[in-house]
XYZ file of C-alpha atoms in Angstrom:
660
model
C -2.982 -30.986 2.482
C -1.868 -30.359 6.158
C 1.580 -28.548 7.039
C 3.586 -31.898 7.236
C 2.604 -33.051 3.981
C 3.074 -29.831 2.382
C 6.600 -29.633 3.593
C 7.727 -33.157 2.096
C 6.426 -31.895 -1.007
C 9.018 -28.701 -1.157
C 11.989 -28.627 -3.221
C 15.255 -29.139 -2.367
C 16.595 -25.811 -4.275
C 17.639 -22.643 -2.560
C 14.983 -19.966 -1.631
C 12.685 -18.470 0.874
C 9.752 -19.932 2.992
C 7.250 -18.063 4.966
C 5.101 -19.514 7.941
C 1.575 -18.315 8.362
C -0.681 -18.576 11.275
C -4.308 -19.581 10.945
C -5.317 -16.163 10.158
C -3.137 -16.315 7.178
C -0.860 -13.719 8.707
C 2.818 -14.402 8.039
C 4.529 -14.650 11.036
C 8.058 -15.702 10.217
C 10.434 -15.352 6.994
C 13.713 -17.661 6.718
C 15.928 -18.346 3.712
C 17.362 -21.636 3.033
C 20.081 -23.605 0.897
C 17.602 -26.730 0.807
C 14.069 -25.430 1.435
C 12.869 -29.015 2.288
C 15.459 -29.985 4.671
C 15.352 -26.469 6.670
C 11.450 -26.264 6.785
C 11.369 -30.014 7.940
C 13.807 -29.724 10.500
C 11.501 -27.230 12.579
C 9.534 -30.513 13.340
C 11.875 -33.034 14.430
C 11.588 -34.450 17.839
C 12.884 -32.338 20.693
C 13.959 -29.888 17.850
C 12.919 -26.729 20.265
C 14.038 -26.175 23.845
C 13.009 -22.541 24.221
C 9.809 -21.440 24.510
C 9.358 -18.776 21.461
C 10.455 -21.070 19.187
C 8.013 -23.700 20.197
C 5.300 -20.707 19.981
C 6.241 -20.329 16.377
C 5.764 -23.786 15.692
C 2.348 -24.191 17.534
C 1.279 -21.538 15.539
C 2.326 -22.162 12.087
C -0.290 -23.913 10.093
C 0.736 -23.151 6.868
C 4.075 -22.244 4.929
C 4.564 -20.949 1.396
C 8.087 -20.667 -0.463
C 9.741 -18.780 -3.089
C 12.587 -20.721 -5.044
C 15.596 -18.275 -6.188
C 18.599 -18.929 -8.248
C 21.378 -18.913 -5.390
C 21.964 -18.492 -1.716
C 22.795 -14.883 -2.209
C 19.483 -13.884 -3.966
C 17.900 -16.157 -1.111
C 19.412 -13.519 1.451
C 18.437 -10.446 -0.496
C 15.005 -11.622 -0.918
C 14.446 -12.525 2.666
C 15.464 -9.168 3.873
C 13.038 -7.208 1.600
C 10.060 -9.413 2.584
C 11.086 -9.080 6.411
C 11.126 -5.002 5.799
C 7.875 -5.073 4.126
C 5.809 -7.695 6.045
C 7.620 -7.502 9.465
C 6.775 -10.848 10.858
C 6.951 -10.650 14.931
C 9.287 -13.697 15.151
C 11.732 -12.126 13.185
C 14.739 -9.694 14.054
C 12.971 -6.300 13.058
C 15.244 -3.338 12.889
C 14.613 -0.628 15.354
C 16.741 2.355 15.403
C 16.662 5.448 17.897
C 17.603 7.712 14.858
C 18.230 7.875 11.469
C 21.115 10.004 9.765
C 20.660 12.878 7.447
C 20.680 12.989 3.839
C 20.809 16.197 1.419
C 17.821 16.279 -0.769
C 17.995 18.044 -4.143
C 14.459 18.447 -5.594
C 15.102 17.898 -9.247
C 11.374 17.093 -9.913
C 10.457 20.978 -9.370
C 10.368 23.791 -11.547
C 13.024 25.301 -9.419
C 14.784 22.531 -7.729
C 15.877 23.133 -3.708
C 17.917 21.480 -1.369
C 16.605 20.032 2.033
C 18.188 18.043 5.201
C 16.052 15.051 5.405
C 16.294 11.500 7.106
C 13.985 9.665 4.701
C 14.290 8.555 1.351
C 11.392 8.458 -1.044
C 10.946 8.007 -4.884
C 9.801 11.370 -5.999
C 12.297 12.230 -8.463
C 14.823 13.967 -6.208
C 18.492 13.028 -5.671
C 19.614 12.051 -2.201
C 23.286 12.486 -1.056
C 24.586 11.041 2.311
C 24.210 9.603 4.946
C 26.037 12.685 7.003
C 27.353 12.278 10.270
C 27.457 14.025 12.573
C 24.314 15.607 11.908
C 25.420 19.015 11.680
C 27.655 18.211 8.517
C 24.518 17.814 6.640
C 23.579 21.581 7.999
C 26.588 22.577 7.276
C 26.855 21.562 3.453
C 23.222 22.879 2.892
C 24.608 26.320 4.577
C 27.401 26.593 1.982
C 25.092 25.734 -0.778
C 22.790 28.816 0.228
C 25.681 30.984 0.462
C 27.666 30.267 -2.383
C 25.421 28.863 -5.011
C 22.362 30.579 -3.819
C 20.076 27.513 -4.111
C 17.346 27.925 -1.406
C 15.707 25.429 1.220
C 12.488 27.550 1.440
C 8.669 26.234 1.607
C 7.164 28.956 -0.601
C 5.338 27.925 -3.332
C 7.242 28.147 -6.583
C 4.691 27.003 -8.925
C 3.247 30.671 -8.858
C 5.294 34.292 -8.963
C 4.944 36.514 -5.616
C 4.842 40.014 -5.408
C 8.175 40.551 -3.612
C 10.935 38.034 -2.383
C 11.737 37.103 1.291
C 14.805 37.989 3.439
C 16.918 35.182 1.826
C 17.182 37.090 -1.269
C 18.205 40.081 0.234
C 20.862 38.825 2.291
C 22.451 37.070 -0.853
C 21.374 33.467 0.118
C 18.896 32.827 -2.890
C 18.738 33.657 -6.347
C 15.060 34.635 -5.822
C 12.948 32.428 -8.248
C 9.860 33.297 -6.473
C 9.859 36.634 -7.703
C 9.476 37.105 -11.664
C 12.793 38.592 -13.496
C 14.807 38.321 -10.388
C 16.574 35.632 -12.069
C 16.165 33.641 -15.168
C 15.680 29.756 -15.404
C 19.029 29.667 -17.213
C 20.967 30.712 -14.487
C 18.990 28.853 -11.870
C 19.845 25.709 -13.822
C 23.336 26.655 -14.149
C 23.331 26.955 -10.360
C 21.328 23.766 -9.780
C 24.053 21.801 -12.010
C 26.932 23.288 -9.875
C 25.211 22.085 -6.602
C 24.729 18.613 -8.193
C 28.320 18.112 -9.196
C 29.518 19.329 -5.390
C 27.135 16.814 -4.009
C 28.337 14.246 -6.173
C 31.875 14.961 -5.392
C 32.869 15.969 -8.362
C 34.929 18.910 -7.665
C 37.258 18.954 -10.548
C 34.580 18.772 -12.851
C 33.014 21.664 -11.121
C 36.135 23.652 -10.968
C 36.962 23.193 -14.608
C 33.275 24.405 -15.578
C 33.960 27.405 -13.218
C 36.866 28.319 -14.687
C 35.274 28.333 -18.069
C 32.520 30.484 -17.306
C 34.930 32.911 -15.211
C 37.084 33.220 -18.603
C 34.043 34.197 -20.692
C 32.687 36.469 -17.974
C 35.699 38.387 -17.974
C 35.993 38.338 -21.794
C 32.408 39.802 -21.791
C 33.808 42.344 -19.132
C 31.375 41.360 -16.744
C 33.662 41.533 -13.972
C 31.263 41.322 -11.103
C 29.960 38.076 -12.399
C 33.661 36.720 -13.055
C 34.707 37.917 -9.393
C 31.647 35.532 -8.201
C 32.870 32.499 -10.171
C 36.449 33.269 -8.565
C 35.069 33.078 -4.962
C 33.299 30.151 -5.802
C 36.470 28.500 -7.241
C 38.267 29.180 -4.223
C 35.769 27.657 -1.709
C 35.206 24.444 -3.847
C 39.509 24.239 -3.754
C 39.677 25.016 -0.147
C 36.832 22.072 0.459
C 38.815 19.616 -1.922
C 42.290 20.090 -0.040
C 40.662 19.364 3.259
C 38.961 16.192 2.152
C 42.369 15.118 0.445
C 43.943 15.596 3.753
C 41.529 13.704 5.447
C 41.318 10.755 3.242
C 44.881 9.854 3.936
C 44.105 9.251 7.730
C 42.451 5.979 7.395
C 39.681 3.715 5.796
C 35.644 4.455 6.281
C 34.660 1.382 8.759
C 31.379 0.689 10.972
C 32.432 -0.776 14.512
C 29.504 -2.702 16.118
C 29.270 -3.550 19.615
C 26.442 -5.191 21.974
C 24.834 -5.874 25.288
C 22.525 -8.608 26.166
C 20.737 -9.343 29.567
C 17.228 -10.085 30.585
C 16.060 -10.942 27.241
C 16.752 -7.433 26.033
C 19.279 -6.196 23.915
C 21.411 -2.927 22.989
C 23.690 -2.340 20.421
C 26.113 0.525 19.616
C 27.379 1.112 16.093
C 30.442 3.595 15.559
C 30.759 5.163 12.376
C 34.479 5.645 11.367
C 35.220 8.018 8.438
C 38.610 8.786 7.243
C 40.283 6.956 10.330
C 38.066 8.892 12.839
C 35.050 7.870 14.731
C 32.438 10.514 14.012
C 29.254 9.377 15.586
C 27.446 6.715 17.375
C 24.334 4.668 16.603
C 21.943 3.149 19.181
C 19.346 0.252 18.659
C 17.534 -1.390 21.371
C 15.266 -4.613 21.136
C 12.853 -5.480 24.557
C 11.671 -8.735 23.442
C 13.900 -10.644 21.329
C 12.530 -12.943 18.881
C 14.291 -16.408 18.714
C 16.472 -16.951 15.383
C 15.025 -20.111 14.193
C 16.209 -19.890 10.630
C 19.600 -20.143 11.637
C 19.577 -23.284 13.581
C 19.848 -26.872 12.334
C 17.714 -30.170 13.121
C 19.947 -30.710 16.282
C 18.883 -27.770 18.220
C 22.424 -26.233 17.799
C 23.259 -23.228 15.793
C 25.269 -24.404 12.530
C 27.874 -21.513 13.605
C 28.562 -23.475 17.069
C 28.538 -26.815 14.757
C 31.034 -25.359 12.429
C 33.108 -24.111 15.197
C 33.475 -27.264 16.995
C 34.429 -28.891 13.761
C 37.098 -26.461 13.204
C 38.608 -26.726 16.637
C 39.128 -30.159 16.244
C 40.783 -29.590 13.344
C 42.862 -26.866 14.458
C 45.795 -28.711 14.564
C 45.741 -29.467 10.498
C 43.724 -26.396 9.241
C 46.153 -23.403 10.365
C 45.227 -20.012 9.568
C 41.643 -18.947 8.439
C 39.666 -21.679 10.207
C 41.675 -21.741 13.687
C 41.419 -17.872 13.444
C 37.657 -18.132 13.169
C 37.314 -20.600 16.085
C 39.453 -18.160 18.058
C 36.707 -15.462 16.791
C 33.993 -17.371 18.207
C 35.551 -18.092 21.580
C 36.719 -14.516 21.717
C 33.231 -13.321 21.280
C 31.621 -14.794 24.066
C 33.625 -12.285 26.124
C 31.446 -9.922 24.635
C 28.117 -11.004 24.892
C 27.029 -8.260 27.078
C 26.102 -10.882 30.143
C 26.003 -9.142 33.382
C 27.969 -12.246 34.197
C 30.498 -13.049 31.856
C 30.928 -16.779 32.978
C 27.063 -17.469 32.245
C 25.778 -17.740 28.956
C 22.451 -15.668 27.866
C 19.483 -17.978 26.990
C 17.668 -17.693 23.484
C 20.425 -15.492 22.415
C 22.707 -16.615 19.548
C 24.720 -13.195 18.653
C 26.034 -15.074 15.117
C 22.496 -15.399 14.054
C 21.289 -11.748 15.373
C 24.197 -10.312 13.268
C 23.299 -12.152 10.272
C 19.849 -10.686 10.439
C 20.573 -7.400 11.374
C 23.415 -6.517 9.099
C 21.236 -7.351 6.090
C 18.567 -5.413 7.085
C 21.005 -2.466 8.010
C 22.952 -2.431 4.808
C 20.853 -4.122 1.974
C 19.656 -1.489 -0.364
C 21.292 1.363 1.408
C 23.133 4.059 -1.047
C 26.135 3.744 1.094
C 28.019 1.176 3.002
C 31.377 1.507 4.295
C 34.398 -0.559 2.865
C 35.083 -2.323 6.248
C 32.501 -3.570 8.737
C 33.891 -4.906 12.145
C 31.519 -7.013 14.473
C 32.189 -8.796 17.656
C 31.385 -12.200 16.379
C 31.221 -14.648 13.321
C 28.126 -15.578 11.573
C 27.208 -18.191 8.516
C 26.262 -16.171 5.985
C 29.065 -13.703 6.591
C 31.174 -14.243 3.120
C 28.040 -14.351 1.375
C 26.616 -10.975 2.743
C 29.992 -9.302 1.738
C 29.755 -10.483 -1.958
C 26.126 -9.175 -1.972
C 27.091 -5.888 -0.711
C 30.122 -5.369 -3.017
C 27.914 -6.307 -5.910
C 25.166 -3.630 -4.297
C 27.767 -0.948 -4.223
C 29.350 -1.865 -7.801
C 25.874 -1.688 -9.341
C 24.947 1.588 -7.997
C 28.228 3.401 -9.475
C 29.319 4.529 -6.124
C 32.403 2.963 -6.178
C 34.060 -0.206 -7.647
C 35.690 -1.612 -4.211
C 34.985 -4.678 -1.953
C 33.343 -4.765 1.280
C 34.751 -6.489 3.942
C 32.875 -7.842 6.996
C 35.657 -8.710 9.599
C 35.968 -10.163 13.082
C 38.978 -8.425 14.770
C 40.837 -10.846 17.176
C 43.372 -8.158 18.864
C 44.999 -4.848 18.061
C 43.451 -1.635 17.677
C 40.219 -2.869 15.965
C 39.324 -5.298 18.473
C 39.877 -2.429 21.125
C 37.272 -0.728 18.977
C 34.919 -3.369 19.308
C 35.438 -3.435 23.233
C 34.623 0.230 23.156
C 31.466 -0.179 21.265
C 30.775 -2.907 23.529
C 31.431 -0.549 26.764
C 29.134 1.717 25.104
C 26.314 -0.546 24.592
C 26.556 -1.535 28.202
C 26.018 2.104 29.015
C 23.124 2.632 26.420
C 21.534 -0.382 27.925
C 21.566 1.102 31.406
C 20.207 4.357 30.048
C 17.381 2.669 28.228
C 16.213 -0.250 30.425
C 17.163 0.868 33.457
C 15.411 4.222 33.274
C 18.296 6.710 33.722
C 17.173 10.300 33.309
C 18.803 11.729 30.609
C 20.286 15.659 30.929
C 18.894 18.232 29.077
C 21.309 18.332 26.764
C 21.018 14.860 25.451
C 17.443 15.489 25.259
C 17.650 18.452 23.024
C 20.186 16.578 20.923
C 17.597 13.783 20.315
C 14.890 16.255 19.776
C 17.021 18.000 17.156
C 17.798 14.776 15.389
C 14.234 13.577 15.458
C 12.838 16.313 13.978
C 15.433 17.401 11.820
C 16.018 20.700 13.362
C 19.100 22.999 12.366
C 19.958 23.366 16.086
C 19.271 22.223 19.289
C 15.971 23.340 20.305
C 16.405 25.969 23.609
C 12.990 27.475 23.653
C 9.811 25.713 22.543
C 6.590 27.499 22.472
C 3.379 25.060 22.327
C -0.155 26.270 21.494
C -3.682 24.601 22.592
C -7.310 25.796 21.703
C -9.991 24.842 24.507
C -13.964 25.463 23.910
C -17.038 23.723 24.399
C -19.027 23.296 21.203
C -17.297 26.347 20.106
C -18.649 28.359 23.370
C -15.874 30.415 25.346
C -13.190 29.331 22.901
C -9.879 30.390 24.506
C -6.159 29.492 23.622
C -2.834 28.793 25.461
C 0.652 29.297 24.930
C 3.464 27.492 27.219
C 6.691 27.686 26.956
C 9.442 25.285 27.755
C 13.141 26.814 27.733
C 16.374 25.328 28.646
C 15.097 22.169 30.209
C 12.107 23.402 32.343
C 8.717 25.062 31.903
C 8.982 28.713 31.953
C 5.579 29.805 33.481
C 6.498 33.696 33.584
C 6.157 33.583 29.719
C 2.975 31.637 29.818
C 0.257 33.367 27.493
C -3.565 33.210 27.371
C -5.688 34.143 24.524
C -9.352 34.878 24.173
C -10.328 34.057 20.401
C -11.818 37.345 19.044
C -12.617 36.636 15.236
C -13.902 32.913 15.210
C -17.753 31.834 15.988
C -18.465 28.620 16.335
C -16.636 25.098 16.294
C -13.508 25.939 13.947
C -10.189 25.044 15.683
C -8.190 25.763 12.627
C -9.280 29.305 12.294
C -8.783 29.697 16.062
C -5.132 28.330 15.537
C -4.647 31.073 12.883
C -5.897 33.688 14.968
C -3.763 32.901 17.915
C -0.316 32.186 15.999
C -0.761 35.191 14.037
C -1.318 37.303 16.919
C 1.423 35.989 18.990
C 4.086 36.159 16.329
C 2.898 39.416 14.687
C 3.288 40.975 18.359
C 7.183 39.342 18.277
C 7.798 41.090 15.123
C 6.651 44.345 16.511
C 8.496 43.905 19.874
C 11.465 43.034 17.435
C 11.892 39.753 19.828
C 13.621 36.311 18.389
C 11.372 33.406 17.425
C 11.440 30.302 19.555
C 13.468 27.158 18.491
C 10.539 25.354 17.778
C 6.577 25.959 17.642
C 4.713 22.839 18.944
C 0.896 22.766 17.787
C -1.481 20.056 19.964
C -3.502 18.668 17.390
C -3.117 16.955 14.051
C -2.215 18.030 10.201
C -5.349 20.455 10.178
C -3.975 22.445 13.090
C -0.285 22.173 11.832
C -1.373 23.632 8.542
C -3.442 26.298 9.951
C -0.530 27.661 12.109
C 1.729 27.275 9.162
C -0.644 29.501 7.141
C -0.577 32.158 10.036
C 3.270 32.381 9.891
C 3.273 32.657 5.993
C 0.883 35.346 6.144
C 3.297 37.270 8.585
C 6.264 36.106 5.935
C 7.734 34.014 8.375
C 9.729 31.436 6.607
C 11.954 28.330 7.524
C 10.397 28.486 11.167
C 10.507 24.971 12.533
C 6.863 24.016 13.321
C 5.453 20.518 14.418
C 2.438 19.388 15.856
C 1.486 16.332 17.841
C -1.751 14.197 17.453
C -3.034 13.126 20.989
C -4.487 9.890 20.213
C -1.661 8.104 18.071
C 1.386 10.175 19.774
C 2.633 10.959 16.333
C 4.424 14.105 15.472
C 4.256 15.775 11.902
C 7.009 18.136 11.091
C 5.701 20.894 8.713
C 7.252 20.215 5.101
C 7.522 16.475 5.984
C 3.963 15.624 6.908
C 4.015 12.424 4.351
C 6.788 10.929 6.851
C 5.556 11.306 10.428
C 7.792 11.191 13.166
C 6.920 7.493 15.234
C 9.072 7.711 18.340
C 9.471 4.629 20.789
C 7.260 4.926 23.916
C 10.251 4.632 26.142
C 11.907 7.390 24.376
C 12.846 10.648 26.689
C 12.134 13.139 23.390
C 8.506 11.711 23.248
C 8.117 11.696 27.008
C 9.452 15.690 26.732
C 6.980 16.586 23.975
C 4.076 14.996 25.575
C 5.033 17.100 28.619
C 4.777 20.389 26.936
C 1.583 19.260 25.172
C -0.239 17.974 28.365
C 0.859 21.442 30.251
C -0.780 23.469 27.250
C -3.844 21.312 27.662
C -3.978 21.873 31.239
C -3.575 25.534 31.100
C -5.896 26.035 28.398
C -8.576 23.928 30.167
C -8.302 25.688 33.074
C -8.380 29.158 31.219
C -11.716 27.964 29.867
C -13.335 26.755 32.888
C -12.602 30.454 34.472
C -14.064 31.963 31.626
C -17.086 29.898 31.548
C -17.626 30.348 35.090
C -17.627 34.125 34.856
C -19.933 33.736 32.144
C -22.404 31.445 34.327
C -21.876 33.991 37.092
C -22.336 37.287 34.856
C -25.556 35.906 32.952
C -28.261 34.106 34.951
C -28.247 36.277 37.942
C -28.485 39.049 35.564
C -31.788 37.394 34.191
C -33.713 37.618 37.287
C -35.879 41.027 37.446
C -34.763 43.343 39.910
C -31.271 41.897 40.102
C -28.475 44.173 38.338
C -24.803 43.958 38.172
C -24.170 45.390 42.085
C -26.690 43.037 43.654
C -25.053 40.190 41.813
C -21.474 41.024 42.763
C -22.822 41.403 46.176
C -24.714 37.982 46.141
C -21.406 36.132 44.731
C -19.169 37.335 47.061
C -21.346 36.502 50.154
C -22.044 32.857 48.843
C -19.437 32.371 46.600
C -20.997 30.650 43.621
C -24.605 30.512 41.786
C -25.132 27.030 42.956
C -24.549 28.229 46.634
C -27.391 31.450 45.908
C -29.390 28.457 44.133
C -29.322 26.658 47.557
C -29.915 29.423 49.965
C -33.504 29.957 51.482
C -35.435 32.957 51.851
C -33.699 33.845 55.351
C -30.222 33.808 53.992
C -30.770 35.723 50.786
C -32.578 38.470 52.710
C -29.705 38.985 54.986
C -28.073 40.185 51.729
C -30.641 41.442 49.465
C -34.071 43.105 50.046
C -37.060 40.890 50.338
C -38.485 41.642 46.996
C -35.235 40.596 45.560
C -35.040 37.198 47.637
C -38.503 36.473 46.356
C -37.742 36.915 42.682
C -34.364 35.053 43.207
C -36.358 32.111 44.912
C -39.029 32.181 42.279
C -36.307 32.068 39.395
C -34.494 29.090 40.659
C -37.860 27.469 41.617
C -39.104 27.639 37.844
């Protein structure tokens, strides 16, 4: 059965369709209220005028479909399949950064808290997202100080002989050492952290007051004082949140700029009526939104807007406002020339796909979402997101996706659009970002607690294990600091063992820093993959250095592995200034190591080959190299030239050696 015959047999119910090419790869996924009508519309004569969608129709040789009960299920299923299969003709969510969550590892024997950007099904509880990014780190720091639950990477499946510094400065209960704490006391602290992160401050305060009263009755006044201080901290935080909550609602505001087939989107996060952070999205090669256009080649949104405009005199109110929103959105389409339309870009179809991928399946969705243009599935997406929040138990409220026409909300969309224009210029017009911006981007990408001011990078160089050396280069405050470069001759490793060499050099470097009482760098960067990364981590652990930011970059894949998050490597866009910075530091470490290795090899060659000649000693070797400059020049010299430097007997011995 060919494709057209198969389309005629499709059901007329709602569902999701999947176009496949000759290799069986899924190249496009779409949803439809009527599968047969929608899929059949692709092959109507004169249906497509743009090259991209024409390519889709030419490549498609088969179509699969999944029937669902209603349009909302179709929208949710389409979103899930797009995220799983990533078809090249669909809009794919590409983000320059993700926002941090606080992770409580309830699956561990002694749970800990971490800042993470990736949600995994590992038995842990995740809270967030938090913006600005520093808020997540401040919350975790507060947990360390007041609840004494750590974030360390120490193996807690066994006991250790002594605790780390965090225990002595009273930021950890010390579960790593036997009898410093009890499982009951640790579970109590974890329960308090869970209540705190869930926002149940009232329940937490009530529990703390009961325990404070019990401790006072038992005349354990020091423990009662600890509960008293903790109650004071929680109540102060609760009061701050109460004051902020009356300032306004939570909302996300979108703006965009499209030019030359490239798109930049800015998202403003408003929490409690204040803009807390900005998020950027970029697309360099926009796919066509075929699933959102009708058989006539005109998008249903445009058709609907035309009908509304024609009936605006009789249908006053919502419909007329929507028409105005459609017309108003044209002014914010991001054109370099507002009087011209951007070809092959339908903002309504784009936001329909974009918002579904951005919010469906996420643990948090704001109460209001402001977009610059209306789209076909807006009301259905509102219902789906509202049900998602209700089912998650987060809160029972409705999500509103609005298209503001005027006033303060429209001004916010205009502001987001202007910022999207600036983001477009910086991304696609290759404007060099400043040092602080790159530092902040690197902090976000690698989930560092603070902006990296100093980065030390290590590399190993050898040829089949011979003359193994290492280099360390330093990046500090935006530039390479050559005065702090260091060279290392590997002393304890024989043969080819890059991991052991990395352990040695990292141990030597930071043992000396400890002895000299100097500060550790903001980030240690390793040239290599997971093996080199773990070797460096073992070296730091042997020195009892914990919570030191450590990462490695693999040469071929250009993937960054962050220690403690190896299962989720950081894959940066090849245009990202952050990746360029890391590559620059890595390449400089490689250059420095290779240069040192070559010098060592030359010295070895010079000092060994000539010394093997009978009658030629160290003094004669030095005199020959000073005169001729290299062993190769000595090899090419004749008897007369050699006799000008050494005796005739030595000259004949040298000629005989190289003749053999």
